[in-house]
Amino acid sequence: EATAAALRNGWFHTGDQMLVDEHGDYVFLDRTKDAIRRRGENISSYEVEVEVLSHPDVAEVAAVAVANPDVEATAGDEEVKVIVVPVPGATIDPRELVEYLIPRMPRHMVPRFVEIADALPKTPSFKVQKAELRKAGVTPGTWDREAAGIRLRREQLA
C-alpha cells in the first residue's frame, strides 16, 4: 500500500529531499516528513543534527518539529526541538549547548527546545522513531531557550 502511494506518474517518490551540487552529485538534505517549517523557513532536521553532533559531549541527537506553545497551531508555527543523548560520563547543559550552536548555524535553525535523554527511541533496525518524539512534544523536562531569556535577534548593520 505504501509502495503504491509512492508511485506517481511512473516515478517512485522516496520522500527524500535532495539537491544537485556544482559537480552534478546528489546531496541528501532530509526526509520530507522530518523537515521543520518555522516562521516561513524550511529547516532540515538533518542539518540541525549534524551541528549538534559536533559538540564533544553529544553522542546522539534527534531534531524534530514541535508546536509553538506561544501561538495557536498553524502551518509554519513549529519550533525546533532537539533530544540529546550525552556521551557516557558527560553531562550536557542545555544553555551551554545552545550558546555553542548560535555561532555555528543560522538563527532560525537554533533549537528553541532541548531535552536531555538517556536514549532515543528506536525501531528494531535501530532507526530513530522521530514520530514518537514529535508526538511527545514539549514535556515537563524540556528546556526552553526563550523562557531562559535567550532570544535571537537579527543583527543590524550600522
Short mmCIF file of N, CA and C in Angstrom, two decimals:
data_model
loop_
_atom_site.label_atom_id
_atom_site.label_comp_id
_atom_site.label_asym_id
_atom_site.label_seq_id
_atom_site.Cartn_x
_atom_site.Cartn_y
_atom_site.Cartn_z
N GLU A 1 0.83 -1.19 0.00
CA GLU A 1 0.00 0.00 0.00
C GLU A 1 0.87 1.26 0.00
N ALA A 2 1.92 1.28 0.85
CA ALA A 2 2.80 2.44 0.90
C ALA A 2 3.58 2.57 -0.41
N THR A 3 3.97 1.44 -0.98
CA THR A 3 4.70 1.47 -2.25
C THR A 3 3.81 2.03 -3.35
N ALA A 4 2.57 1.60 -3.38
CA ALA A 4 1.64 2.11 -4.39
C ALA A 4 1.45 3.61 -4.26
N ALA A 5 1.39 4.10 -3.03
CA ALA A 5 1.22 5.54 -2.81
C ALA A 5 2.45 6.32 -3.25
N ALA A 6 3.63 5.67 -3.19
CA ALA A 6 4.87 6.34 -3.57
C ALA A 6 5.06 6.40 -5.09
N LEU A 7 4.35 5.57 -5.83
CA LEU A 7 4.44 5.57 -7.29
C LEU A 7 3.45 6.57 -7.87
N ARG A 8 4.00 7.60 -8.53
CA ARG A 8 3.15 8.61 -9.16
C ARG A 8 3.77 8.98 -10.50
N ASN A 9 2.93 8.94 -11.55
CA ASN A 9 3.37 9.31 -12.90
C ASN A 9 4.61 8.52 -13.34
N GLY A 10 4.70 7.27 -12.92
CA GLY A 10 5.83 6.44 -13.32
C GLY A 10 7.10 6.66 -12.52
N TRP A 11 7.05 7.54 -11.54
CA TRP A 11 8.22 7.83 -10.70
C TRP A 11 7.98 7.31 -9.29
N PHE A 12 9.05 6.83 -8.66
CA PHE A 12 8.98 6.39 -7.27
C PHE A 12 9.41 7.55 -6.39
N HIS A 13 8.50 8.06 -5.58
CA HIS A 13 8.78 9.20 -4.70
C HIS A 13 9.21 8.67 -3.33
N THR A 14 10.50 8.85 -3.01
CA THR A 14 11.08 8.27 -1.79
C THR A 14 10.76 9.08 -0.54
N GLY A 15 10.47 10.35 -0.71
CA GLY A 15 10.30 11.21 0.45
C GLY A 15 11.60 11.85 0.88
N ASP A 16 12.68 11.62 0.12
CA ASP A 16 13.96 12.24 0.42
C ASP A 16 14.05 13.59 -0.29
N GLN A 17 14.62 14.56 0.40
CA GLN A 17 14.88 15.86 -0.22
C GLN A 17 16.36 15.89 -0.60
N MET A 18 16.61 16.17 -1.87
CA MET A 18 17.98 16.15 -2.39
C MET A 18 18.24 17.45 -3.15
N LEU A 19 19.52 17.73 -3.35
CA LEU A 19 19.89 18.80 -4.27
C LEU A 19 21.05 18.30 -5.10
N VAL A 20 21.26 18.93 -6.22
CA VAL A 20 22.37 18.58 -7.10
C VAL A 20 23.43 19.66 -6.91
N ASP A 21 24.65 19.24 -6.53
CA ASP A 21 25.71 20.22 -6.29
C ASP A 21 26.36 20.63 -7.61
N GLU A 22 27.38 21.48 -7.52
CA GLU A 22 28.02 22.02 -8.71
C GLU A 22 28.74 20.96 -9.54
N HIS A 23 28.98 19.77 -8.97
CA HIS A 23 29.64 18.68 -9.70
C HIS A 23 28.65 17.68 -10.29
N GLY A 24 27.35 17.95 -10.08
CA GLY A 24 26.33 17.05 -10.59
C GLY A 24 26.00 15.91 -9.64
N ASP A 25 26.57 15.94 -8.44
CA ASP A 25 26.31 14.89 -7.45
C ASP A 25 25.06 15.23 -6.65
N TYR A 26 24.32 14.20 -6.29
CA TYR A 26 23.14 14.39 -5.44
C TYR A 26 23.56 14.44 -3.98
N VAL A 27 23.03 15.41 -3.25
CA VAL A 27 23.35 15.58 -1.83
C VAL A 27 22.06 15.44 -1.04
N PHE A 28 22.06 14.53 -0.06
CA PHE A 28 20.89 14.31 0.78
C PHE A 28 20.69 15.51 1.71
N LEU A 29 19.46 16.03 1.77
CA LEU A 29 19.14 17.13 2.68
C LEU A 29 18.34 16.65 3.88
N ASP A 30 17.28 15.90 3.63
CA ASP A 30 16.42 15.47 4.74
C ASP A 30 15.31 14.59 4.19
N ARG A 31 14.59 13.95 5.09
CA ARG A 31 13.35 13.27 4.74
C ARG A 31 12.26 14.33 4.75
N THR A 32 11.38 14.32 3.78
CA THR A 32 10.31 15.31 3.70
C THR A 32 9.50 15.36 4.98
N LYS A 33 9.18 14.20 5.55
CA LYS A 33 8.36 14.17 6.76
C LYS A 33 9.11 14.66 7.99
N ASP A 34 10.45 14.76 7.93
CA ASP A 34 11.23 15.22 9.07
C ASP A 34 11.61 16.70 8.97
N ALA A 35 11.29 17.34 7.85
CA ALA A 35 11.62 18.76 7.69
C ALA A 35 10.79 19.59 8.66
N ILE A 36 11.35 20.71 9.07
CA ILE A 36 10.71 21.59 10.04
C ILE A 36 10.39 22.91 9.35
N ARG A 37 9.19 23.41 9.55
CA ARG A 37 8.78 24.70 8.96
C ARG A 37 8.61 25.68 10.10
N ARG A 38 9.50 26.67 10.19
CA ARG A 38 9.47 27.63 11.28
C ARG A 38 9.42 29.05 10.71
N ARG A 39 8.32 29.73 10.95
CA ARG A 39 8.15 31.13 10.53
C ARG A 39 8.58 31.37 9.09
N GLY A 40 8.10 30.50 8.21
CA GLY A 40 8.37 30.67 6.79
C GLY A 40 9.69 30.08 6.32
N GLU A 41 10.49 29.56 7.22
CA GLU A 41 11.78 28.97 6.87
C GLU A 41 11.67 27.45 6.87
N ASN A 42 12.24 26.82 5.84
CA ASN A 42 12.34 25.37 5.81
C ASN A 42 13.66 24.97 6.46
N ILE A 43 13.59 24.10 7.45
CA ILE A 43 14.77 23.70 8.20
C ILE A 43 14.95 22.20 8.05
N SER A 44 16.16 21.80 7.70
CA SER A 44 16.49 20.38 7.61
C SER A 44 16.84 19.86 9.00
N SER A 45 16.09 18.87 9.47
CA SER A 45 16.41 18.28 10.77
C SER A 45 17.80 17.65 10.72
N TYR A 46 18.16 17.13 9.56
CA TYR A 46 19.48 16.51 9.39
C TYR A 46 20.59 17.55 9.62
N GLU A 47 20.45 18.75 9.05
CA GLU A 47 21.47 19.78 9.22
C GLU A 47 21.59 20.22 10.67
N VAL A 48 20.46 20.33 11.37
CA VAL A 48 20.48 20.67 12.79
C VAL A 48 21.23 19.57 13.55
N GLU A 49 20.93 18.32 13.25
CA GLU A 49 21.56 17.20 13.94
C GLU A 49 23.07 17.17 13.72
N VAL A 50 23.51 17.47 12.50
CA VAL A 50 24.95 17.49 12.21
C VAL A 50 25.65 18.51 13.10
N GLU A 51 25.09 19.70 13.24
CA GLU A 51 25.71 20.73 14.07
C GLU A 51 25.71 20.34 15.55
N VAL A 52 24.59 19.80 16.04
CA VAL A 52 24.53 19.39 17.45
C VAL A 52 25.53 18.27 17.71
N LEU A 53 25.67 17.34 16.78
CA LEU A 53 26.63 16.24 16.94
C LEU A 53 28.08 16.71 16.96
N SER A 54 28.34 17.92 16.49
CA SER A 54 29.71 18.44 16.53
C SER A 54 30.14 18.83 17.94
N HIS A 55 29.18 18.91 18.87
CA HIS A 55 29.51 19.20 20.28
C HIS A 55 30.18 17.96 20.87
N PRO A 56 31.30 18.12 21.55
CA PRO A 56 32.06 16.95 22.03
C PRO A 56 31.33 16.07 23.06
N ASP A 57 30.33 16.59 23.74
CA ASP A 57 29.63 15.80 24.76
C ASP A 57 28.36 15.12 24.24
N VAL A 58 28.07 15.27 22.94
CA VAL A 58 26.85 14.70 22.37
C VAL A 58 27.16 13.39 21.66
N ALA A 59 26.46 12.31 22.08
CA ALA A 59 26.62 11.00 21.44
C ALA A 59 25.58 10.81 20.34
N GLU A 60 24.34 11.20 20.61
CA GLU A 60 23.24 11.04 19.66
C GLU A 60 22.30 12.23 19.77
N VAL A 61 21.60 12.52 18.68
CA VAL A 61 20.63 13.61 18.70
C VAL A 61 19.54 13.34 17.67
N ALA A 62 18.36 13.82 17.98
CA ALA A 62 17.26 13.84 17.01
C ALA A 62 16.66 15.23 17.06
N ALA A 63 16.48 15.84 15.90
CA ALA A 63 15.83 17.15 15.80
C ALA A 63 14.44 16.93 15.23
N VAL A 64 13.45 17.53 15.89
CA VAL A 64 12.06 17.37 15.46
C VAL A 64 11.33 18.71 15.54
N ALA A 65 10.21 18.78 14.84
CA ALA A 65 9.32 19.94 14.92
C ALA A 65 8.34 19.71 16.06
N VAL A 66 8.13 20.75 16.86
CA VAL A 66 7.10 20.72 17.89
C VAL A 66 6.26 21.98 17.76
N ALA A 67 5.04 21.91 18.25
CA ALA A 67 4.15 23.07 18.18
C ALA A 67 4.73 24.22 18.99
N ASN A 68 4.57 25.42 18.47
CA ASN A 68 4.96 26.62 19.21
C ASN A 68 3.91 26.85 20.29
N PRO A 69 4.30 26.77 21.57
CA PRO A 69 3.30 26.92 22.63
C PRO A 69 2.79 28.35 22.79
N ASP A 70 3.42 29.30 22.11
CA ASP A 70 3.05 30.71 22.26
C ASP A 70 1.95 31.16 21.30
N VAL A 71 1.64 30.34 20.30
CA VAL A 71 0.63 30.72 19.31
C VAL A 71 -0.29 29.54 19.04
N GLU A 72 -1.45 29.85 18.47
CA GLU A 72 -2.34 28.77 18.04
C GLU A 72 -1.67 28.02 16.91
N ALA A 73 -1.80 26.71 16.92
CA ALA A 73 -1.13 25.87 15.94
C ALA A 73 -1.62 26.17 14.52
N THR A 74 -0.70 26.60 13.69
CA THR A 74 -0.96 26.76 12.26
C THR A 74 0.30 26.34 11.53
N ALA A 75 0.19 26.10 10.25
CA ALA A 75 1.36 25.70 9.47
C ALA A 75 2.42 26.78 9.56
N GLY A 76 3.64 26.38 9.78
CA GLY A 76 4.75 27.31 9.87
C GLY A 76 5.01 27.83 11.26
N ASP A 77 4.21 27.41 12.22
CA ASP A 77 4.41 27.85 13.60
C ASP A 77 5.08 26.77 14.43
N GLU A 78 5.93 25.98 13.81
CA GLU A 78 6.66 24.95 14.52
C GLU A 78 7.93 25.53 15.11
N GLU A 79 8.42 24.88 16.12
CA GLU A 79 9.70 25.24 16.73
C GLU A 79 10.62 24.03 16.63
N VAL A 80 11.92 24.28 16.71
CA VAL A 80 12.91 23.21 16.65
C VAL A 80 13.19 22.70 18.06
N LYS A 81 13.08 21.38 18.21
CA LYS A 81 13.42 20.72 19.47
C LYS A 81 14.48 19.68 19.17
N VAL A 82 15.51 19.62 20.01
CA VAL A 82 16.50 18.56 19.90
C VAL A 82 16.45 17.70 21.15
N ILE A 83 16.51 16.41 20.94
CA ILE A 83 16.60 15.45 22.03
C ILE A 83 18.02 14.91 21.96
N VAL A 84 18.77 15.11 23.04
CA VAL A 84 20.20 14.86 23.04
C VAL A 84 20.56 13.76 24.04
N VAL A 85 21.40 12.83 23.59
CA VAL A 85 21.95 11.79 24.46
C VAL A 85 23.43 12.11 24.65
N PRO A 86 23.85 12.33 25.91
CA PRO A 86 25.27 12.64 26.15
C PRO A 86 26.17 11.42 25.97
N VAL A 87 27.44 11.66 25.70
CA VAL A 87 28.41 10.57 25.69
C VAL A 87 28.51 10.04 27.11
N PRO A 88 28.86 8.76 27.29
CA PRO A 88 28.95 8.21 28.64
C PRO A 88 29.87 9.03 29.54
N GLY A 89 29.38 9.35 30.72
CA GLY A 89 30.15 10.11 31.69
C GLY A 89 30.04 11.62 31.55
N ALA A 90 29.43 12.09 30.49
CA ALA A 90 29.31 13.54 30.26
C ALA A 90 27.93 14.02 30.69
N THR A 91 27.87 15.29 31.01
CA THR A 91 26.58 15.95 31.24
C THR A 91 26.50 17.12 30.27
N ILE A 92 25.30 17.40 29.84
CA ILE A 92 25.10 18.49 28.88
C ILE A 92 24.20 19.53 29.52
N ASP A 93 24.67 20.77 29.54
CA ASP A 93 23.87 21.89 30.00
C ASP A 93 23.18 22.47 28.76
N PRO A 94 21.84 22.47 28.73
CA PRO A 94 21.14 22.98 27.54
C PRO A 94 21.55 24.40 27.15
N ARG A 95 21.73 25.28 28.13
CA ARG A 95 22.14 26.66 27.83
C ARG A 95 23.49 26.67 27.13
N GLU A 96 24.43 25.91 27.65
CA GLU A 96 25.77 25.86 27.06
C GLU A 96 25.70 25.28 25.65
N LEU A 97 24.86 24.28 25.44
CA LEU A 97 24.72 23.68 24.11
C LEU A 97 24.18 24.72 23.12
N VAL A 98 23.16 25.45 23.51
CA VAL A 98 22.58 26.46 22.62
C VAL A 98 23.60 27.57 22.34
N GLU A 99 24.34 27.99 23.35
CA GLU A 99 25.36 29.02 23.14
C GLU A 99 26.46 28.51 22.21
N TYR A 100 26.75 27.22 22.27
CA TYR A 100 27.70 26.60 21.36
C TYR A 100 27.18 26.64 19.92
N LEU A 101 25.87 26.44 19.75
CA LEU A 101 25.27 26.36 18.42
C LEU A 101 25.05 27.72 17.75
N ILE A 102 24.82 28.76 18.54
CA ILE A 102 24.47 30.08 17.97
C ILE A 102 25.44 30.55 16.89
N PRO A 103 26.76 30.50 17.09
CA PRO A 103 27.65 30.96 16.01
C PRO A 103 27.82 29.96 14.87
N ARG A 104 27.29 28.75 15.02
CA ARG A 104 27.50 27.69 14.04
C ARG A 104 26.36 27.49 13.05
N MET A 105 25.23 28.14 13.29
CA MET A 105 24.08 27.91 12.42
C MET A 105 23.25 29.18 12.29
N PRO A 106 22.47 29.29 11.21
CA PRO A 106 21.57 30.44 11.08
C PRO A 106 20.62 30.49 12.27
N ARG A 107 20.26 31.67 12.69
CA ARG A 107 19.48 31.82 13.92
C ARG A 107 18.14 31.11 13.87
N HIS A 108 17.52 31.00 12.67
CA HIS A 108 16.22 30.32 12.60
C HIS A 108 16.35 28.82 12.83
N MET A 109 17.57 28.28 12.75
CA MET A 109 17.79 26.85 12.96
C MET A 109 18.16 26.51 14.40
N VAL A 110 18.56 27.50 15.18
CA VAL A 110 18.98 27.24 16.57
C VAL A 110 17.79 26.70 17.35
N PRO A 111 17.94 25.53 17.97
CA PRO A 111 16.81 24.93 18.69
C PRO A 111 16.28 25.82 19.81
N ARG A 112 14.96 25.91 19.87
CA ARG A 112 14.34 26.60 21.00
C ARG A 112 14.25 25.66 22.20
N PHE A 113 13.99 24.39 21.92
CA PHE A 113 13.79 23.42 22.99
C PHE A 113 14.90 22.37 22.98
N VAL A 114 15.37 22.01 24.18
CA VAL A 114 16.39 20.98 24.35
C VAL A 114 15.93 20.02 25.43
N GLU A 115 16.00 18.75 25.11
CA GLU A 115 15.68 17.72 26.10
C GLU A 115 16.86 16.76 26.16
N ILE A 116 17.30 16.46 27.37
CA ILE A 116 18.39 15.51 27.57
C ILE A 116 17.77 14.15 27.86
N ALA A 117 18.24 13.12 27.18
CA ALA A 117 17.67 11.78 27.33
C ALA A 117 18.78 10.75 27.51
N ASP A 118 18.42 9.63 28.12
CA ASP A 118 19.37 8.53 28.27
C ASP A 118 19.54 7.77 26.96
N ALA A 119 18.47 7.75 26.15
CA ALA A 119 18.49 7.04 24.87
C ALA A 119 17.37 7.59 23.99
N LEU A 120 17.50 7.39 22.69
CA LEU A 120 16.46 7.76 21.74
C LEU A 120 15.64 6.52 21.42
N PRO A 121 14.32 6.67 21.26
CA PRO A 121 13.51 5.50 20.89
C PRO A 121 13.86 5.06 19.47
N LYS A 122 14.04 3.74 19.31
CA LYS A 122 14.46 3.22 18.01
C LYS A 122 13.64 2.01 17.61
N THR A 123 13.60 1.78 16.32
CA THR A 123 12.94 0.59 15.77
C THR A 123 13.89 -0.60 15.95
N PRO A 124 13.41 -1.82 15.68
CA PRO A 124 14.31 -2.98 15.76
C PRO A 124 15.51 -2.88 14.82
N SER A 125 15.39 -2.06 13.76
CA SER A 125 16.52 -1.86 12.84
C SER A 125 17.34 -0.62 13.22
N PHE A 126 17.15 -0.12 14.44
CA PHE A 126 17.93 0.99 15.03
C PHE A 126 17.68 2.35 14.40
N LYS A 127 16.56 2.53 13.72
CA LYS A 127 16.20 3.84 13.18
C LYS A 127 15.48 4.63 14.28
N VAL A 128 15.87 5.88 14.46
CA VAL A 128 15.24 6.73 15.48
C VAL A 128 13.77 6.94 15.13
N GLN A 129 12.91 6.76 16.11
CA GLN A 129 11.47 6.92 15.90
C GLN A 129 11.08 8.38 16.13
N LYS A 130 11.31 9.19 15.10
CA LYS A 130 11.04 10.62 15.21
C LYS A 130 9.56 10.92 15.40
N ALA A 131 8.69 10.10 14.84
CA ALA A 131 7.25 10.33 15.00
C ALA A 131 6.88 10.28 16.48
N GLU A 132 7.48 9.38 17.21
CA GLU A 132 7.23 9.28 18.66
C GLU A 132 7.73 10.52 19.39
N LEU A 133 8.89 11.02 18.98
CA LEU A 133 9.45 12.22 19.60
C LEU A 133 8.62 13.46 19.27
N ARG A 134 8.14 13.56 18.03
CA ARG A 134 7.27 14.68 17.66
C ARG A 134 5.99 14.65 18.47
N LYS A 135 5.43 13.45 18.61
CA LYS A 135 4.17 13.29 19.35
C LYS A 135 4.33 13.70 20.81
N ALA A 136 5.48 13.42 21.41
CA ALA A 136 5.72 13.79 22.81
C ALA A 136 5.73 15.31 22.98
N GLY A 137 6.19 16.03 21.96
CA GLY A 137 6.20 17.50 22.01
C GLY A 137 7.06 18.06 23.12
N VAL A 138 6.61 19.16 23.67
CA VAL A 138 7.32 19.81 24.77
C VAL A 138 6.85 19.15 26.06
N THR A 139 7.78 18.55 26.78
CA THR A 139 7.47 17.82 28.01
C THR A 139 7.92 18.64 29.22
N PRO A 140 7.53 18.25 30.42
CA PRO A 140 8.00 18.98 31.61
C PRO A 140 9.52 19.02 31.74
N GLY A 141 10.22 18.03 31.17
CA GLY A 141 11.68 18.00 31.24
C GLY A 141 12.37 18.73 30.11
N THR A 142 11.61 19.43 29.28
CA THR A 142 12.18 20.15 28.14
C THR A 142 12.62 21.55 28.55
N TRP A 143 13.85 21.89 28.22
CA TRP A 143 14.39 23.22 28.49
C TRP A 143 13.99 24.14 27.34
N ASP A 144 13.55 25.36 27.67
CA ASP A 144 13.06 26.33 26.69
C ASP A 144 14.03 27.51 26.64
N ARG A 145 14.68 27.69 25.50
CA ARG A 145 15.65 28.78 25.32
C ARG A 145 15.03 30.14 25.58
N GLU A 146 13.82 30.37 25.08
CA GLU A 146 13.19 31.68 25.25
C GLU A 146 12.78 31.92 26.70
N ALA A 147 12.29 30.88 27.39
CA ALA A 147 11.95 31.03 28.80
C ALA A 147 13.19 31.29 29.64
N ALA A 148 14.36 30.82 29.15
CA ALA A 148 15.62 31.06 29.85
C ALA A 148 16.19 32.44 29.53
N GLY A 149 15.49 33.19 28.68
CA GLY A 149 15.92 34.56 28.39
C GLY A 149 16.86 34.70 27.21
N ILE A 150 17.07 33.63 26.45
CA ILE A 150 17.94 33.71 25.27
C ILE A 150 17.06 33.92 24.05
N ARG A 151 17.04 35.13 23.56
CA ARG A 151 16.25 35.47 22.37
C ARG A 151 17.23 35.85 21.26
N LEU A 152 17.01 35.29 20.11
CA LEU A 152 17.90 35.55 18.99
C LEU A 152 17.30 36.64 18.13
N ARG A 153 18.07 37.65 17.87
CA ARG A 153 17.61 38.80 17.08
C ARG A 153 18.46 38.91 15.82
N ARG A 154 17.87 39.52 14.82
CA ARG A 154 18.64 39.81 13.62
C ARG A 154 19.67 40.87 13.95
N GLU A 155 20.85 40.67 13.38
CA GLU A 155 21.89 41.67 13.58
C GLU A 155 21.59 42.87 12.69
N GLN A 156 21.77 44.05 13.23
CA GLN A 156 21.53 45.27 12.47
C GLN A 156 22.84 45.79 11.89
N LEU A 157 22.82 46.14 10.63
CA LEU A 157 24.00 46.73 10.02
C LEU A 157 24.02 48.22 10.32
N ALA A 158 25.18 48.71 10.67
CA ALA A 158 25.30 50.13 11.02
C ALA A 158 25.44 50.97 9.78
#
